PDB file of C-alpha atoms in Angstrom:
ATOM      1  CA  UNK P  41       2.402 -51.165 -14.077  1.00 85.00           C
ATOM      2  CA  UNK P  42       5.453 -51.307 -16.249  1.00 87.00           C
ATOM      3  CA  UNK P  43       8.731 -49.737 -14.817  1.00 92.00           C
ATOM      4  CA  UNK P  44      11.702 -48.681 -17.132  1.00 94.00           C
ATOM      5  CA  UNK P  45      14.895 -47.091 -16.202  1.00 97.00           C
ATOM      6  CA  UNK P  46      17.550 -45.261 -18.137  1.00 98.00           C
ATOM      7  CA  UNK P  47      20.852 -45.271 -16.273  1.00 98.00           C
ATOM      8  CA  UNK P  48      23.825 -43.014 -16.156  1.00 98.00           C
ATOM      9  CA  UNK P  49      23.092 -40.648 -19.166  1.00 98.00           C
ATOM     10  CA  UNK P  50      25.782 -37.941 -19.459  1.00 98.00           C
ATOM     11  CA  UNK P  51      25.111 -34.429 -20.485  1.00 98.00           C
ATOM     12  CA  UNK P  52      27.008 -31.201 -20.128  1.00 98.00           C
ATOM     13  CA  UNK P  53      24.937 -28.532 -18.502  1.00 97.00           C
ATOM     14  CA  UNK P  54      25.164 -25.168 -16.706  1.00 96.00           C
ATOM     15  CA  UNK P  55      23.516 -25.698 -13.175  1.00 96.00           C
ATOM     16  CA  UNK P  56      24.743 -24.785  -9.788  1.00 93.00           C
ATOM     17  CA  UNK P  57      24.426 -22.278  -6.839  1.00 93.00           C
ATOM     18  CA  UNK P  58      27.419 -20.321  -8.013  1.00 90.00           C
ATOM     19  CA  UNK P  59      27.449 -18.099 -11.076  1.00 92.00           C
ATOM     20  CA  UNK P  60      30.699 -19.623 -12.328  1.00 92.00           C
ATOM     21  CA  UNK P  61      28.984 -23.126 -12.313  1.00 91.00           C
ATOM     22  CA  UNK P  62      26.116 -21.721 -14.574  1.00 91.00           C
ATOM     23  CA  UNK P  63      28.659 -20.059 -16.839  1.00 91.00           C
ATOM     24  CA  UNK P  64      31.287 -22.746 -17.319  1.00 94.00           C
ATOM     25  CA  UNK P  65      29.292 -25.806 -16.936  1.00 95.00           C
ATOM     26  CA  UNK P  66      30.171 -29.352 -16.274  1.00 96.00           C
ATOM     27  CA  UNK P  67      29.214 -33.088 -16.813  1.00 97.00           C
ATOM     28  CA  UNK P  68      26.072 -34.271 -15.107  1.00 98.00           C
ATOM     29  CA  UNK P  69      24.850 -37.833 -15.001  1.00 98.00           C
ATOM     30  CA  UNK P  70      21.217 -38.691 -14.808  1.00 98.00           C
ATOM     31  CA  UNK P  71      18.946 -41.884 -14.168  1.00 98.00           C
ATOM     32  CA  UNK P  72      15.549 -41.801 -15.086  1.00 98.00           C
ATOM     33  CA  UNK P  73      12.851 -44.254 -14.098  1.00 98.00           C
ATOM     34  CA  UNK P  74       9.333 -44.117 -15.443  1.00 96.00           C
ATOM     35  CA  UNK P  75       6.351 -46.129 -14.027  1.00 95.00           C
ATOM     36  CA  UNK P  76       3.284 -46.477 -16.228  1.00 93.00           C
ATOM     37  CA  UNK P  77      -0.348 -46.502 -14.549  1.00 93.00           C
ATOM     38  CA  UNK P  78      -0.974 -50.023 -15.797  1.00 92.00           C
ATOM     39  CA  UNK P  79       0.785 -52.853 -17.636  1.00 88.00           C
ATOM     40  CA  UNK P  80      -1.305 -52.470 -20.820  1.00 90.00           C
ATOM     41  CA  UNK P  81       1.946 -52.547 -22.704  1.00 89.00           C
ATOM     42  CA  UNK P  82       2.335 -56.217 -21.898  1.00 89.00           C
ATOM     43  CA  UNK P  83      -0.883 -56.947 -23.783  1.00 91.00           C
ATOM     44  CA  UNK P  84      -0.675 -54.523 -26.686  1.00 92.00           C
ATOM     45  CA  UNK P  85       3.115 -54.446 -27.256  1.00 93.00           C
ATOM     46  CA  UNK P  86       2.704 -50.848 -28.357  1.00 89.00           C
ATOM     47  CA  UNK P  87       5.349 -48.314 -27.508  1.00 86.00           C
ATOM     48  CA  UNK P  88       2.448 -45.734 -27.047  1.00 85.00           C
ATOM     49  CA  UNK P  89       1.226 -47.909 -24.027  1.00 86.00           C
ATOM     50  CA  UNK P  90       4.873 -48.206 -22.540  1.00 86.00           C
ATOM     51  CA  UNK P  91       7.888 -46.054 -22.307  1.00 89.00           C
ATOM     52  CA  UNK P  92       9.590 -44.731 -25.523  1.00 92.00           C
ATOM     53  CA  UNK P  93      13.185 -44.496 -24.079  1.00 95.00           C
ATOM     54  CA  UNK P  94      14.544 -42.508 -27.056  1.00 96.00           C
ATOM     55  CA  UNK P  95      11.850 -39.874 -26.525  1.00 96.00           C
ATOM     56  CA  UNK P  96      12.647 -39.909 -22.794  1.00 97.00           C
ATOM     57  CA  UNK P  97      16.297 -39.422 -23.373  1.00 98.00           C
ATOM     58  CA  UNK P  98      15.677 -36.584 -25.847  1.00 98.00           C
ATOM     59  CA  UNK P  99      13.518 -34.686 -23.069  1.00 98.00           C
ATOM     60  CA  UNK P 100      16.216 -35.331 -20.378  1.00 98.00           C
ATOM     61  CA  UNK P 101      19.160 -34.030 -22.860  1.00 98.00           C
ATOM     62  CA  UNK P 102      17.046 -30.954 -23.883  1.00 98.00           C
ATOM     63  CA  UNK P 103      16.248 -29.835 -20.313  1.00 98.00           C
ATOM     64  CA  UNK P 104      19.769 -30.683 -19.116  1.00 98.00           C
ATOM     65  CA  UNK P 105      21.683 -28.936 -21.827  1.00 98.00           C
ATOM     66  CA  UNK P 106      19.312 -25.998 -22.615  1.00 97.00           C
ATOM     67  CA  UNK P 107      17.928 -24.940 -19.257  1.00 97.00           C
ATOM     68  CA  UNK P 108      19.856 -23.536 -16.182  1.00 96.00           C
ATOM     69  CA  UNK P 109      19.043 -24.268 -12.584  1.00 97.00           C
ATOM     70  CA  UNK P 110      20.316 -23.449  -9.279  1.00 96.00           C
ATOM     71  CA  UNK P 111      19.528 -26.822  -7.563  1.00 96.00           C
ATOM     72  CA  UNK P 112      19.738 -30.255  -8.813  1.00 97.00           C
ATOM     73  CA  UNK P 113      16.187 -30.687  -7.241  1.00 98.00           C
ATOM     74  CA  UNK P 114      14.695 -28.169  -9.404  1.00 98.00           C
ATOM     75  CA  UNK P 115      16.490 -29.919 -12.602  1.00 98.00           C
ATOM     76  CA  UNK P 116      15.070 -33.314 -11.550  1.00 98.00           C
ATOM     77  CA  UNK P 117      11.609 -31.851 -11.007  1.00 98.00           C
ATOM     78  CA  UNK P 118      11.422 -30.074 -14.153  1.00 98.00           C
ATOM     79  CA  UNK P 119      12.365 -33.237 -16.223  1.00 98.00           C
ATOM     80  CA  UNK P 120       9.887 -35.393 -14.145  1.00 98.00           C
ATOM     81  CA  UNK P 121       7.001 -32.726 -14.718  1.00 98.00           C
ATOM     82  CA  UNK P 122       7.781 -32.479 -18.581  1.00 98.00           C
ATOM     83  CA  UNK P 123       7.849 -36.297 -18.956  1.00 98.00           C
ATOM     84  CA  UNK P 124       4.428 -36.572 -16.905  1.00 97.00           C
ATOM     85  CA  UNK P 125       2.921 -33.699 -19.021  1.00 97.00           C
ATOM     86  CA  UNK P 126       3.914 -35.511 -22.367  1.00 95.00           C
ATOM     87  CA  UNK P 127       2.971 -38.944 -21.291  1.00 94.00           C
ATOM     88  CA  UNK P 128      -0.482 -39.188 -19.459  1.00 93.00           C
ATOM     89  CA  UNK P 129      -0.239 -42.858 -19.115  1.00 93.00           C
ATOM     90  CA  UNK P 130       2.845 -42.482 -16.768  1.00 95.00           C
ATOM     91  CA  UNK P 131       2.102 -42.573 -12.982  1.00 97.00           C
ATOM     92  CA  UNK P 132       5.375 -41.358 -11.763  1.00 98.00           C
ATOM     93  CA  UNK P 133       8.841 -40.469 -12.942  1.00 98.00           C
ATOM     94  CA  UNK P 134      12.100 -40.370 -10.802  1.00 98.00           C
ATOM     95  CA  UNK P 135      15.086 -38.500 -11.593  1.00 98.00           C
ATOM     96  CA  UNK P 136      18.422 -39.021 -10.110  1.00 98.00           C
ATOM     97  CA  UNK P 137      21.048 -36.370 -10.861  1.00 98.00           C
ATOM     98  CA  UNK P 138      24.733 -36.844 -10.037  1.00 98.00           C
ATOM     99  CA  UNK P 139      27.137 -34.001  -9.890  1.00 96.00           C
ATOM    100  CA  UNK P 140      30.744 -34.942  -9.791  1.00 95.00           C
ATOM    101  CA  UNK P 141      32.408 -31.533  -9.397  1.00 89.00           C
ATOM    102  CA  UNK P 142      30.924 -29.740  -6.387  1.00 89.00           C
ATOM    103  CA  UNK P 143      32.212 -26.768  -4.495  1.00 86.00           C
ATOM    104  CA  UNK P 144      32.974 -28.682  -1.358  1.00 88.00           C
ATOM    105  CA  UNK P 145      36.456 -28.738   0.026  1.00 89.00           C
ATOM    106  CA  UNK P 146      36.685 -32.470   0.682  1.00 90.00           C
ATOM    107  CA  UNK P 147      37.207 -35.876  -0.895  1.00 92.00           C
ATOM    108  CA  UNK P 148      34.015 -37.307  -2.560  1.00 93.00           C
ATOM    109  CA  UNK P 149      32.738 -38.929  -5.700  1.00 94.00           C
ATOM    110  CA  UNK P 150      29.793 -36.808  -6.301  1.00 95.00           C
ATOM    111  CA  UNK P 151      26.463 -35.385  -4.889  1.00 95.00           C
ATOM    112  CA  UNK P 152      23.330 -37.114  -5.930  1.00 97.00           C
ATOM    113  CA  UNK P 153      19.810 -35.878  -5.745  1.00 98.00           C
ATOM    114  CA  UNK P 154      16.610 -37.775  -6.440  1.00 98.00           C
ATOM    115  CA  UNK P 155      13.234 -36.270  -7.047  1.00 98.00           C
ATOM    116  CA  UNK P 156      10.036 -38.313  -7.782  1.00 98.00           C
ATOM    117  CA  UNK P 157       6.948 -36.615  -9.404  1.00 98.00           C
ATOM    118  CA  UNK P 158       3.717 -38.287  -9.508  1.00 98.00           C
ATOM    119  CA  UNK P 159       0.709 -37.763 -12.012  1.00 96.00           C
ATOM    120  CA  UNK P 160      -2.237 -36.082 -10.570  1.00 86.00           C
TER     121      UNK P 160
END
């Protein structure tokens, strides 16, 4: 299998438990790791057998910027499902989402949620 990760993508999105979070929006930081079912890309050197990182980036950007979710888990799961549907040679996709501005009265850097989706 081949594994490719894209780290610390930043998008402005409208996700959160509270209405004002979904109205005002904020920055979200995402990592995506895609695992292929085999390592055919090593032999063929064809992007269709591996991970097209530009296309993955575009899907993550589209979902994060154009959909609204209450939970970070739903956001990550939706991205993972969309990638698995588009790329049948993916075995699994892990999406990690970091939200730096959370409605918690305390000092912290960010909240982070990781979701892994597997191909059927």
